[in-house]
Backbone as numpy.savetxt, mean C-alpha at the origin, in Angstrom:
# Nx Ny Nz CAx CAy CAz Cx Cy Cz
-1.98 -18.91 -12.74 -1.04 -18.19 -12.73 -0.48 -18.23 -11.38
0.92 -17.98 -11.20 1.62 -18.12 -9.76 1.11 -16.79 -9.32
1.32 -16.68 -8.21 1.02 -15.32 -7.37 2.07 -14.38 -7.41
2.00 -12.96 -7.61 2.92 -12.16 -7.51 3.93 -11.90 -6.34
2.79 -11.87 -5.19 3.26 -12.14 -3.78 2.63 -13.45 -2.91
3.37 -13.96 -2.60 3.28 -15.03 -1.65 3.54 -15.28 -0.19
2.89 -15.51 0.52 3.32 -15.35 2.12 2.95 -16.67 2.64
3.95 -17.39 3.30 3.99 -18.67 3.54 4.17 -18.70 5.15
3.15 -18.80 6.09 3.49 -19.40 7.51 4.25 -18.16 8.07
3.59 -16.97 8.02 4.35 -15.83 8.48 3.95 -15.49 9.88
5.13 -15.29 10.72 4.82 -14.85 12.08 5.73 -13.45 12.25
4.82 -12.51 12.60 5.67 -11.24 12.94 5.31 -10.72 14.16
6.07 -9.79 14.77 5.82 -9.30 15.97 7.32 -8.32 16.30
7.18 -8.05 17.73 8.28 -7.42 18.32 8.67 -8.16 19.66
9.81 -8.73 19.94 9.95 -9.18 21.13 9.12 -10.56 21.43
8.20 -10.23 22.76 7.37 -11.08 23.01 6.04 -10.94 22.51
5.82 -9.63 22.06 4.46 -9.01 21.46 4.30 -9.74 20.05
3.30 -10.62 19.85 2.95 -11.23 18.67 1.74 -10.49 17.85
2.14 -9.84 16.64 1.06 -9.24 15.98 0.27 -10.11 15.04
0.81 -11.21 14.35 0.41 -12.09 13.48 1.20 -13.46 13.62
0.55 -14.46 13.52 0.95 -15.69 13.86 0.71 -16.75 12.68
1.63 -17.42 12.13 1.49 -18.46 11.31 0.52 -18.16 9.97
0.66 -17.01 9.64 -0.31 -16.61 8.32 0.22 -16.81 6.90
-0.84 -17.19 6.02 -0.42 -17.56 4.65 -1.46 -16.68 3.73
-1.07 -16.16 2.57 -2.08 -15.62 1.67 -1.01 -15.23 0.44
-1.82 -14.99 -0.52 -1.33 -14.65 -2.01 -2.06 -13.40 -2.31
-1.11 -12.70 -3.13 -1.67 -11.60 -3.69 -1.22 -11.83 -5.52
-2.27 -11.70 -6.35 -2.13 -11.91 -7.74 -2.25 -10.90 -8.53
-1.50 -10.91 -9.69 -1.29 -9.76 -10.72 -2.56 -9.21 -10.92
-2.82 -7.70 -10.82 -3.93 -6.98 -11.36 -4.93 -6.80 -10.38
-4.47 -7.37 -9.10 -5.49 -7.22 -7.89 -5.18 -6.07 -7.22
-6.33 -5.46 -6.66 -6.11 -4.67 -5.65 -6.78 -5.01 -4.22
-5.65 -5.26 -3.29 -5.76 -6.02 -1.98 -5.59 -5.15 -0.92
-6.74 -5.03 -0.03 -6.86 -4.15 1.02 -6.46 -5.05 2.30
-5.54 -4.30 3.10 -5.15 -5.15 4.47 -6.25 -4.27 5.49
-6.95 -5.05 6.32 -7.88 -4.44 7.13 -7.49 -4.95 8.59
-8.32 -4.12 9.58 -8.28 -4.69 10.84 -8.27 -3.33 11.74
-8.34 -3.75 13.17 -8.66 -2.60 14.05 -7.17 -2.00 14.34
-7.00 -1.00 15.13 -5.97 -0.38 15.41 -5.06 -1.34 16.41
-3.70 -1.21 16.18 -2.87 -2.18 16.68 -2.65 -3.65 16.38
-3.57 -3.83 15.32 -3.64 -5.21 14.85 -2.16 -5.61 13.78
-1.59 -4.60 13.60 -0.07 -4.86 12.69 -0.29 -4.75 11.02
-1.33 -3.86 10.59 -1.61 -3.51 9.36 -0.29 -3.11 8.63
0.13 -1.87 9.32 1.31 -0.94 8.76 2.59 -2.00 8.93
2.64 -2.72 9.73 3.61 -3.54 9.98 3.87 -4.81 9.04
2.70 -5.25 8.71 2.79 -6.07 7.72 3.14 -5.85 6.30
2.67 -4.54 5.84 3.25 -3.87 4.83 4.70 -3.72 4.84
5.12 -3.22 5.95 6.71 -3.09 6.17 7.44 -4.40 5.96
6.72 -5.34 6.43 7.18 -6.63 6.35 7.29 -7.13 4.86
6.14 -6.84 4.25 6.36 -7.26 2.66 7.30 -6.76 1.88
7.83 -5.25 2.29 8.70 -4.76 1.41 10.09 -4.61 2.03
10.34 -5.32 3.03 11.72 -5.86 3.77 11.90 -4.92 4.71
11.34 -3.94 5.06 11.57 -2.89 6.04 11.64 -3.52 7.62
10.85 -4.55 7.83 10.86 -5.25 9.07 11.03 -6.72 8.89
11.61 -7.46 9.45 11.98 -8.88 9.42 10.93 -9.46 10.12
10.40 -10.33 9.52 9.53 -11.27 10.33 10.10 -12.27 11.28
9.48 -12.94 12.23 10.05 -13.88 13.15 10.19 -15.03 12.69
8.90 -15.36 11.62 9.17 -16.88 10.97 8.52 -16.47 9.67
8.43 -17.72 8.55 7.99 -17.47 7.60 8.80 -17.10 6.40
7.89 -17.35 5.27 8.69 -17.23 3.99 7.91 -16.08 3.16
8.43 -15.24 2.36 7.61 -14.31 1.30 8.45 -14.23 0.30
7.60 -14.51 -0.81 8.40 -14.79 -2.25 7.49 -13.53 -3.08
8.45 -12.74 -3.83 7.92 -11.92 -4.80 8.27 -12.26 -6.25
7.10 -12.60 -6.89 7.36 -12.85 -8.23 8.33 -14.05 -8.39
8.16 -14.90 -7.32 8.66 -16.22 -7.41 10.19 -16.02 -6.48
10.78 -14.94 -6.49 11.95 -14.71 -5.77 11.95 -14.49 -4.20
12.50 -15.19 -3.44 12.42 -15.16 -2.09 12.75 -13.39 -1.59
12.08 -13.14 -0.54 12.42 -12.12 -0.14 13.39 -12.04 0.90
14.48 -11.37 0.66 15.79 -11.68 1.48 16.49 -10.40 1.73
16.14 -9.36 2.42 16.94 -8.24 2.61 18.57 -8.38 2.92
19.03 -9.67 3.27 20.39 -9.87 3.49 21.22 -10.11 2.15
20.33 -10.52 1.23 20.83 -10.87 -0.28 20.91 -9.39 -0.92
21.83 -8.66 -0.87 21.81 -7.57 -1.47 21.25 -7.47 -2.97
21.65 -8.36 -3.91 21.52 -8.34 -5.32 20.04 -8.72 -5.66
19.56 -9.79 -5.06 18.10 -10.15 -4.98 17.18 -9.20 -4.64
17.27 -8.53 -3.22 16.62 -7.50 -2.60 16.72 -6.29 -3.63
17.74 -5.88 -4.13 17.65 -4.86 -4.86 16.63 -5.05 -6.08
16.87 -6.23 -6.90 15.71 -6.51 -7.82 14.41 -6.49 -7.46
14.23 -7.01 -6.23 12.75 -7.06 -5.95 12.24 -5.51 -5.50
13.01 -4.46 -5.00 12.73 -3.34 -4.38 12.46 -2.65 -5.80
13.11 -2.78 -7.06 12.77 -2.36 -8.43 11.47 -2.52 -8.65
10.70 -3.73 -8.33 9.26 -4.00 -8.55 8.37 -3.28 -7.78
8.68 -2.49 -6.70 7.81 -2.15 -5.88 7.83 -0.32 -5.83
6.68 0.06 -5.37 6.53 1.45 -5.26 5.78 1.54 -3.98
6.29 2.66 -3.08 5.72 2.83 -1.70 5.44 4.04 -1.63
4.05 4.27 -1.03 3.58 5.52 -0.48 3.43 5.25 0.83
3.89 5.81 1.69 4.00 5.74 3.22 2.93 6.84 3.76
2.56 6.30 5.06 1.52 7.34 5.65 1.82 8.63 5.63
1.15 9.45 5.31 1.32 10.97 5.45 1.96 11.13 4.12
2.56 10.62 3.08 3.13 11.12 2.03 4.51 10.87 2.01
5.15 11.44 3.15 6.82 11.29 3.65 7.64 12.14 2.43
7.01 13.06 1.90 7.77 13.77 0.81 8.94 14.65 1.44
9.72 14.78 0.71 11.00 15.71 1.36 10.59 17.23 1.33
10.47 17.75 2.61 9.74 19.18 2.60 10.58 20.24 2.00
11.91 20.22 1.79 12.81 20.99 1.07 12.88 20.88 -0.20
12.44 19.72 -0.76 12.33 19.75 -2.35 10.99 20.08 -2.95
11.25 20.48 -4.38 9.83 20.78 -5.12 9.27 19.22 -5.26
8.06 19.13 -5.79 7.20 18.14 -6.03 8.14 17.41 -7.21
8.75 18.02 -8.25 9.39 17.28 -9.34 10.79 16.89 -8.97
11.48 17.67 -7.93 12.58 17.04 -7.34 12.39 15.84 -6.23
11.54 15.55 -5.56 10.97 14.52 -4.79 10.82 13.37 -5.96
10.19 13.28 -7.01 9.89 12.24 -8.03 11.47 12.01 -8.60
12.09 13.19 -8.79 13.43 12.87 -9.83 14.29 12.02 -8.75
14.31 11.97 -7.50 15.23 11.28 -6.55 15.47 9.97 -6.97
14.20 9.13 -7.02 14.65 7.62 -7.53 14.95 7.47 -9.09
14.68 8.27 -9.73 14.97 8.54 -11.12 16.57 8.41 -11.40
16.95 9.60 -10.44 18.37 9.62 -10.80 19.26 8.83 -9.97
18.75 8.33 -8.80 19.65 7.79 -7.71 19.70 6.41 -8.15
18.26 5.56 -8.42 18.24 4.40 -8.74 18.48 4.06 -10.19
17.75 4.91 -11.15 17.66 4.63 -12.64 18.96 5.30 -13.39
19.48 6.22 -12.52 21.01 7.05 -13.05 20.42 7.41 -14.08
19.31 8.26 -14.25 19.00 9.11 -15.60 19.56 10.44 -15.44
19.92 11.04 -16.43 20.26 12.23 -16.50 19.23 13.33 -15.99
19.48 14.66 -15.41 18.41 15.21 -14.80 17.35 15.72 -15.72
17.69 16.19 -17.13 16.73 16.73 -17.92 15.74 15.57 -18.19
16.25 14.58 -18.31 15.31 13.39 -18.74 14.54 13.19 -17.25
15.11 12.93 -16.26 14.30 12.87 -15.02 13.29 13.80 -14.94
13.71 15.09 -15.11 12.51 16.26 -14.78 11.16 15.90 -15.94
11.68 15.49 -17.02 10.45 15.21 -18.16 9.74 14.26 -17.55
10.34 13.07 -17.15 9.49 12.02 -16.39 8.78 12.25 -15.23
9.35 12.96 -14.39 8.88 13.85 -13.20 7.21 14.38 -13.63
7.49 15.36 -14.62 6.40 15.91 -15.18 5.26 15.10 -15.64
5.65 14.05 -16.31 4.50 13.12 -16.79 3.88 12.37 -15.50
4.52 11.97 -14.71 4.22 11.47 -13.56 3.37 12.31 -12.83
3.62 13.38 -12.61 2.78 14.56 -11.83 1.29 14.79 -12.69
1.61 14.67 -13.93 0.37 14.79 -14.89 -0.63 13.84 -14.83
0.15 12.51 -14.51 -0.68 11.31 -14.63 -1.66 11.29 -13.32
-1.15 12.10 -12.25 -2.01 12.00 -11.12 -2.66 13.37 -10.84
-3.01 13.86 -11.84 -3.38 15.09 -11.90 -2.87 16.43 -11.31
-1.50 16.42 -11.21 -0.76 17.73 -10.91 0.06 18.26 -11.81
-0.38 18.07 -12.94 0.33 19.32 -14.27 0.44 20.40 -13.64
1.54 21.23 -13.95 1.93 22.30 -13.54 2.29 22.68 -12.08
2.23 21.79 -11.07 2.63 21.93 -9.97 4.16 21.47 -9.70
4.97 21.38 -10.90 6.57 20.80 -10.64 7.13 21.51 -9.72
6.93 22.79 -9.62 7.95 23.65 -8.77 7.36 24.15 -7.56
6.16 23.40 -6.99 5.72 23.67 -5.92 6.28 22.97 -4.83
6.70 23.52 -3.32 6.90 22.79 -2.16 5.67 21.80 -1.76
6.13 20.86 -1.07 4.68 20.03 -0.42 4.11 20.86 0.57
4.77 22.00 1.19 3.91 22.85 2.22 2.93 23.70 1.40
3.01 23.89 0.14 2.23 24.75 -0.41 1.13 24.33 -1.32
0.69 23.14 -0.99 -0.20 22.33 -1.46 -1.11 21.80 -0.54
-2.33 21.02 -0.81 -3.19 20.71 0.17 -2.87 19.07 0.30
-3.50 18.44 1.52 -3.31 17.20 1.97 -3.25 16.37 0.67
-4.38 16.52 0.07 -4.90 15.69 -0.90 -3.81 15.52 -2.04
-3.49 16.72 -2.41 -2.53 16.79 -3.50 -0.91 16.30 -2.88
-0.69 16.28 -1.79 0.47 15.83 -1.39 0.33 14.32 -1.39
-0.65 13.79 -1.12 -0.95 12.16 -1.33 -0.71 11.91 -3.03
-1.30 12.59 -3.81 -1.03 12.32 -5.12 0.38 12.43 -5.61
1.25 13.59 -4.74 2.37 13.66 -5.27 3.30 12.62 -4.85
2.88 11.89 -3.53 3.69 10.70 -3.15 3.25 9.61 -3.95
2.21 9.46 -4.61 1.95 8.42 -5.34 2.68 8.47 -6.72
2.74 9.74 -7.07 3.66 9.90 -8.36 5.00 9.51 -8.14
5.63 9.67 -6.82 6.91 9.48 -6.67 7.03 7.88 -6.48
5.99 7.15 -5.85 5.84 5.65 -5.80 6.04 5.16 -7.21
5.32 5.79 -8.11 5.36 5.24 -9.69 6.57 5.56 -10.49
7.47 6.37 -9.87 8.51 6.87 -10.80 9.17 5.83 -11.55
9.49 4.80 -10.73 10.27 3.60 -11.72 9.40 2.60 -12.41
8.12 2.73 -12.40 7.01 2.04 -13.10 6.86 0.51 -12.47
6.68 0.46 -11.10 6.79 -0.69 -10.37 5.61 -1.53 -10.88
5.88 -2.78 -10.57 4.54 -3.82 -10.65 3.82 -3.90 -9.71
4.37 -3.51 -8.14 3.55 -3.46 -7.33 3.49 -2.00 -6.58
2.30 -1.60 -6.18 2.42 -0.43 -5.32 1.78 -0.59 -4.07
2.57 -0.10 -3.12 2.00 -0.24 -1.65 1.63 1.25 -1.12
0.30 1.10 -0.57 -0.14 2.29 -0.17 -0.64 2.38 1.30
0.00 3.06 2.02 -0.47 3.09 3.49 -1.27 4.25 3.90
-2.42 3.71 4.19 -3.36 4.50 4.64 -3.68 5.81 3.39
-3.87 5.79 2.35 -3.87 6.71 1.59 -4.96 7.59 1.46
-6.33 7.32 2.09 -7.31 8.27 2.23 -7.42 8.95 3.80
-6.39 8.29 4.52 -6.48 8.98 5.99 -6.22 10.49 5.90
-7.28 11.05 6.67 -7.31 12.47 6.95 -7.76 13.41 6.08
-8.53 12.94 4.85 -9.01 13.72 3.83 -10.31 13.79 3.69
-11.13 14.84 3.19 -12.50 15.08 3.10 -12.88 14.02 2.20
-14.48 13.67 2.19 -14.91 12.80 1.49 -14.92 13.11 -0.08
-14.89 14.25 -0.54 -14.56 14.42 -2.07 -13.07 14.06 -2.31
-12.13 14.60 -1.81 -10.77 14.24 -1.84 -10.62 12.85 -1.99
-11.16 12.33 -0.82 -10.92 10.90 -0.89 -11.77 9.89 -1.89
-12.73 10.47 -2.54 -13.52 9.96 -3.48 -12.70 10.09 -4.78
-11.89 11.18 -4.99 -11.35 11.46 -6.09 -9.87 10.70 -6.02
-9.42 10.52 -4.93 -8.18 9.52 -4.62 -8.51 8.15 -4.92
-9.71 7.78 -4.56 -10.05 6.37 -5.01 -10.33 6.15 -6.44
-10.61 7.29 -7.13 -10.63 7.22 -8.75 -9.34 7.14 -9.19
-8.27 7.76 -8.68 -6.89 7.66 -9.08 -6.38 6.45 -8.86
-6.41 5.56 -7.64 -6.24 4.32 -7.44 -6.90 3.43 -8.74
-8.11 3.53 -8.75 -8.72 2.63 -10.06 -7.92 2.78 -11.10
-7.91 4.07 -11.46 -7.13 4.34 -12.99 -5.57 3.85 -12.90
-5.00 3.80 -12.02 -3.38 3.29 -12.16 -3.63 1.68 -12.25
-4.62 1.10 -11.38 -4.64 -0.26 -11.70 -5.15 -0.71 -13.17
-6.05 0.15 -13.40 -6.80 -0.30 -14.86 -6.00 0.04 -16.03
-5.46 1.10 -16.06 -4.60 1.87 -17.07 -3.16 1.13 -17.29
-2.52 1.05 -16.06 -1.03 0.51 -15.92 -0.92 -0.95 -15.51
-2.01 -1.53 -14.96 -1.89 -2.89 -14.68 -1.30 -3.05 -13.48
-0.90 -2.30 -12.75 -0.30 -2.28 -11.59 -1.04 -3.05 -10.26
-0.43 -4.06 -10.01 -1.19 -4.66 -8.64 -0.76 -3.70 -7.43
-1.98 -3.65 -6.58 -1.90 -2.51 -5.43 -2.22 -3.20 -4.37
-1.53 -2.97 -3.16 -1.72 -3.27 -1.88 -1.77 -2.35 -1.02
-2.96 -2.08 -0.23 -3.26 -1.06 0.59 -3.52 -1.24 1.85
-3.26 -0.41 2.91 -3.77 -0.63 4.33 -4.53 0.42 4.47
-5.81 0.13 4.98 -6.75 1.44 5.06 -7.87 0.76 6.08
-8.57 1.68 6.69 -9.66 1.56 7.50 -10.80 2.44 7.14
-10.76 3.06 5.86 -11.67 3.90 5.51 -12.67 3.12 4.63
-13.81 2.77 4.99 -14.95 1.69 4.65 -15.29 2.06 3.19
-15.35 3.45 3.06 -15.81 3.91 1.61 -15.06 3.64 0.51
-13.65 3.66 1.05 -12.57 3.36 0.03 -12.21 2.25 -0.15
-12.54 1.40 0.81 -12.26 -0.18 0.72 -13.30 -0.54 -0.29
-14.43 -0.35 0.13 -15.66 -1.03 -0.82 -15.67 -0.56 -2.29
-15.00 0.69 -2.55 -14.97 1.34 -3.97 -13.71 0.59 -4.49
-12.40 0.56 -4.12 -11.58 -0.06 -4.84 -11.03 -1.38 -4.65
-11.23 -1.93 -3.50 -10.74 -3.14 -3.22 -11.32 -4.29 -3.95
-10.58 -5.05 -4.79 -11.10 -6.66 -5.25 -11.19 -7.71 -4.30
-10.40 -7.49 -3.47 -10.05 -8.49 -1.97 -9.78 -7.87 -0.87
-10.04 -8.21 0.10 -9.52 -7.99 1.55 -8.84 -9.02 2.29
-7.90 -8.59 3.19 -7.35 -9.50 3.91 -7.59 -8.95 5.52
-8.43 -9.55 6.36 -8.84 -8.85 7.69 -7.81 -9.51 8.74
-7.19 -8.75 9.54 -6.40 -9.21 10.66 -7.22 -9.03 11.91
-6.94 -9.76 12.95 -7.60 -9.78 14.05 -6.54 -9.76 15.40
-6.51 -8.31 15.94 -5.42 -8.27 17.20 -5.62 -9.33 18.19
-6.98 -9.83 18.58 -6.84 -10.68 19.72 -6.43 -12.02 19.40
-6.56 -12.59 18.18 -5.89 -13.73 18.28 -4.62 -13.87 16.95
-4.26 -12.64 16.86 -2.98 -12.52 16.06 -3.12 -13.44 14.60
-4.13 -13.18 14.06 -4.21 -14.03 12.86 -5.11 -13.45 11.85
-5.45 -13.81 10.60 -6.11 -13.70 9.40 -7.65 -14.30 9.80
-8.52 -13.69 10.02 -9.68 -14.44 10.32 -10.87 -14.26 9.11
-10.35 -13.31 8.10 -11.30 -13.34 6.81 -10.57 -13.04 5.57
-11.00 -13.34 4.61 -10.30 -13.29 3.12 -11.23 -13.08 2.25
-11.64 -12.16 1.15 -12.38 -12.26 0.04 -12.99 -11.02 -0.17
-13.80 -10.80 -1.36 -14.27 -9.62 -1.67 -14.72 -8.84 -0.47
-14.63 -7.75 -0.32 -14.88 -6.85 0.91 -16.51 -6.62 0.75
-17.13 -6.38 -0.37 -18.67 -6.35 -0.31 -19.35 -7.67 0.08
-18.70 -8.83 -0.21 -19.39 -10.23 0.41 -19.11 -10.27 1.62
-17.86 -9.84 2.35 -17.37 -10.18 3.70 -18.36 -9.19 4.59
-18.74 -7.82 3.78 -19.90 -7.02 4.54 -21.14 -7.69 4.63
-21.81 -8.28 3.50 -22.82 -8.88 3.56 -22.97 -10.30 4.17
-21.75 -11.09 4.12 -21.86 -12.34 4.94 -20.56 -12.35 6.05
-20.66 -11.77 6.99 -19.19 -11.80 7.83 -19.21 -13.14 8.32
-17.94 -13.64 8.11 -17.70 -14.91 8.67 -17.12 -15.06 10.11
-16.87 -13.82 10.96 -16.86 -13.67 12.19 -17.09 -12.68 12.71
-17.29 -12.26 14.09 -18.15 -11.15 14.90 -17.12 -9.84 14.52
-16.12 -9.86 14.46 -15.20 -8.75 14.20 -15.34 -7.97 12.90
-15.57 -9.12 12.05 -15.91 -8.71 10.69 -17.07 -7.59 10.24
-18.08 -8.21 11.05 -19.29 -7.58 11.13 -19.16 -6.35 11.87
-18.54 -6.25 12.90 -18.46 -4.91 13.59 -17.56 -3.88 12.66
-16.40 -4.27 12.09 -15.68 -3.43 11.17 -16.36 -2.83 9.99
-17.15 -3.97 9.23 -17.94 -3.39 8.13 -19.36 -2.74 8.50
-19.81 -2.88 9.68 -21.20 -2.14 10.12 -20.57 -1.12 11.16
-19.83 -0.97 11.48 -19.35 0.19 12.38 -19.92 0.16 13.58
-20.09 -1.12 14.29 -20.72 -1.51 15.42 -19.87 -1.85 16.50
-20.40 -1.81 17.81 -19.47 -1.89 18.96 -19.58 -3.58 19.38
-18.41 -3.98 20.15 -18.50 -5.36 20.57 -19.91 -5.62 21.32
-20.25 -4.57 22.00 -21.77 -4.86 22.70 -22.82 -5.39 21.97
-22.92 -4.61 20.81 -23.84 -4.90 19.90 -23.82 -6.26 19.29
-22.60 -6.81 19.37 -22.71 -8.12 18.89 -22.64 -9.29 20.04
-22.58 -8.93 21.38 -22.52 -9.74 22.12 -23.87 -10.67 22.34
């Protein structure tokens, strides 16, 4: 089967600072792919490139066979309709209730009447374990619940691809494990392809079917594969450091 996301010879960065050079990889339907790497290697930037918020310096990206081209408003709109995004921290509108946050894409993009949009928002909240919290403001719920609400908003238009930026960051181990279970349930029940940026090892090893490891020093992808296999058979010293939480000196 053709890949859902295909990246060919991608170079990205800002000015003279190159974060990733001449990189190619694919994401196939139904996968949960984790983008890994150390601080400053470009993980979140790569996610923004994949959704068209940051323009690459070179290379080509296709989504379901369609070139990702933000300059082509019609094709870009059709691609965006296939995507749902949870940004780091959730990025919920603080002045809106949880239901109103989820209703935004339903009324703005899908042009649904408000009563139907509210019904669907309630269903999305229930799907992520937040039934009964429709009228709560983001500040009135916990950090883990805000993450769930942000995922519900990302799922509002039933996307083919869900992008998650550091979904478990800042959560306690129990809440993080519950969020991992939610991600797996979304993938298995809805068939949603998931691309996530993370540095949380426990979550990566629990949910990801494949990992792509970025390396800051070489501005390249240095490993790709099942994260449990990469942990046991690291193909690069940095991969060993990352999965075994060791310092550079210990591998020198």
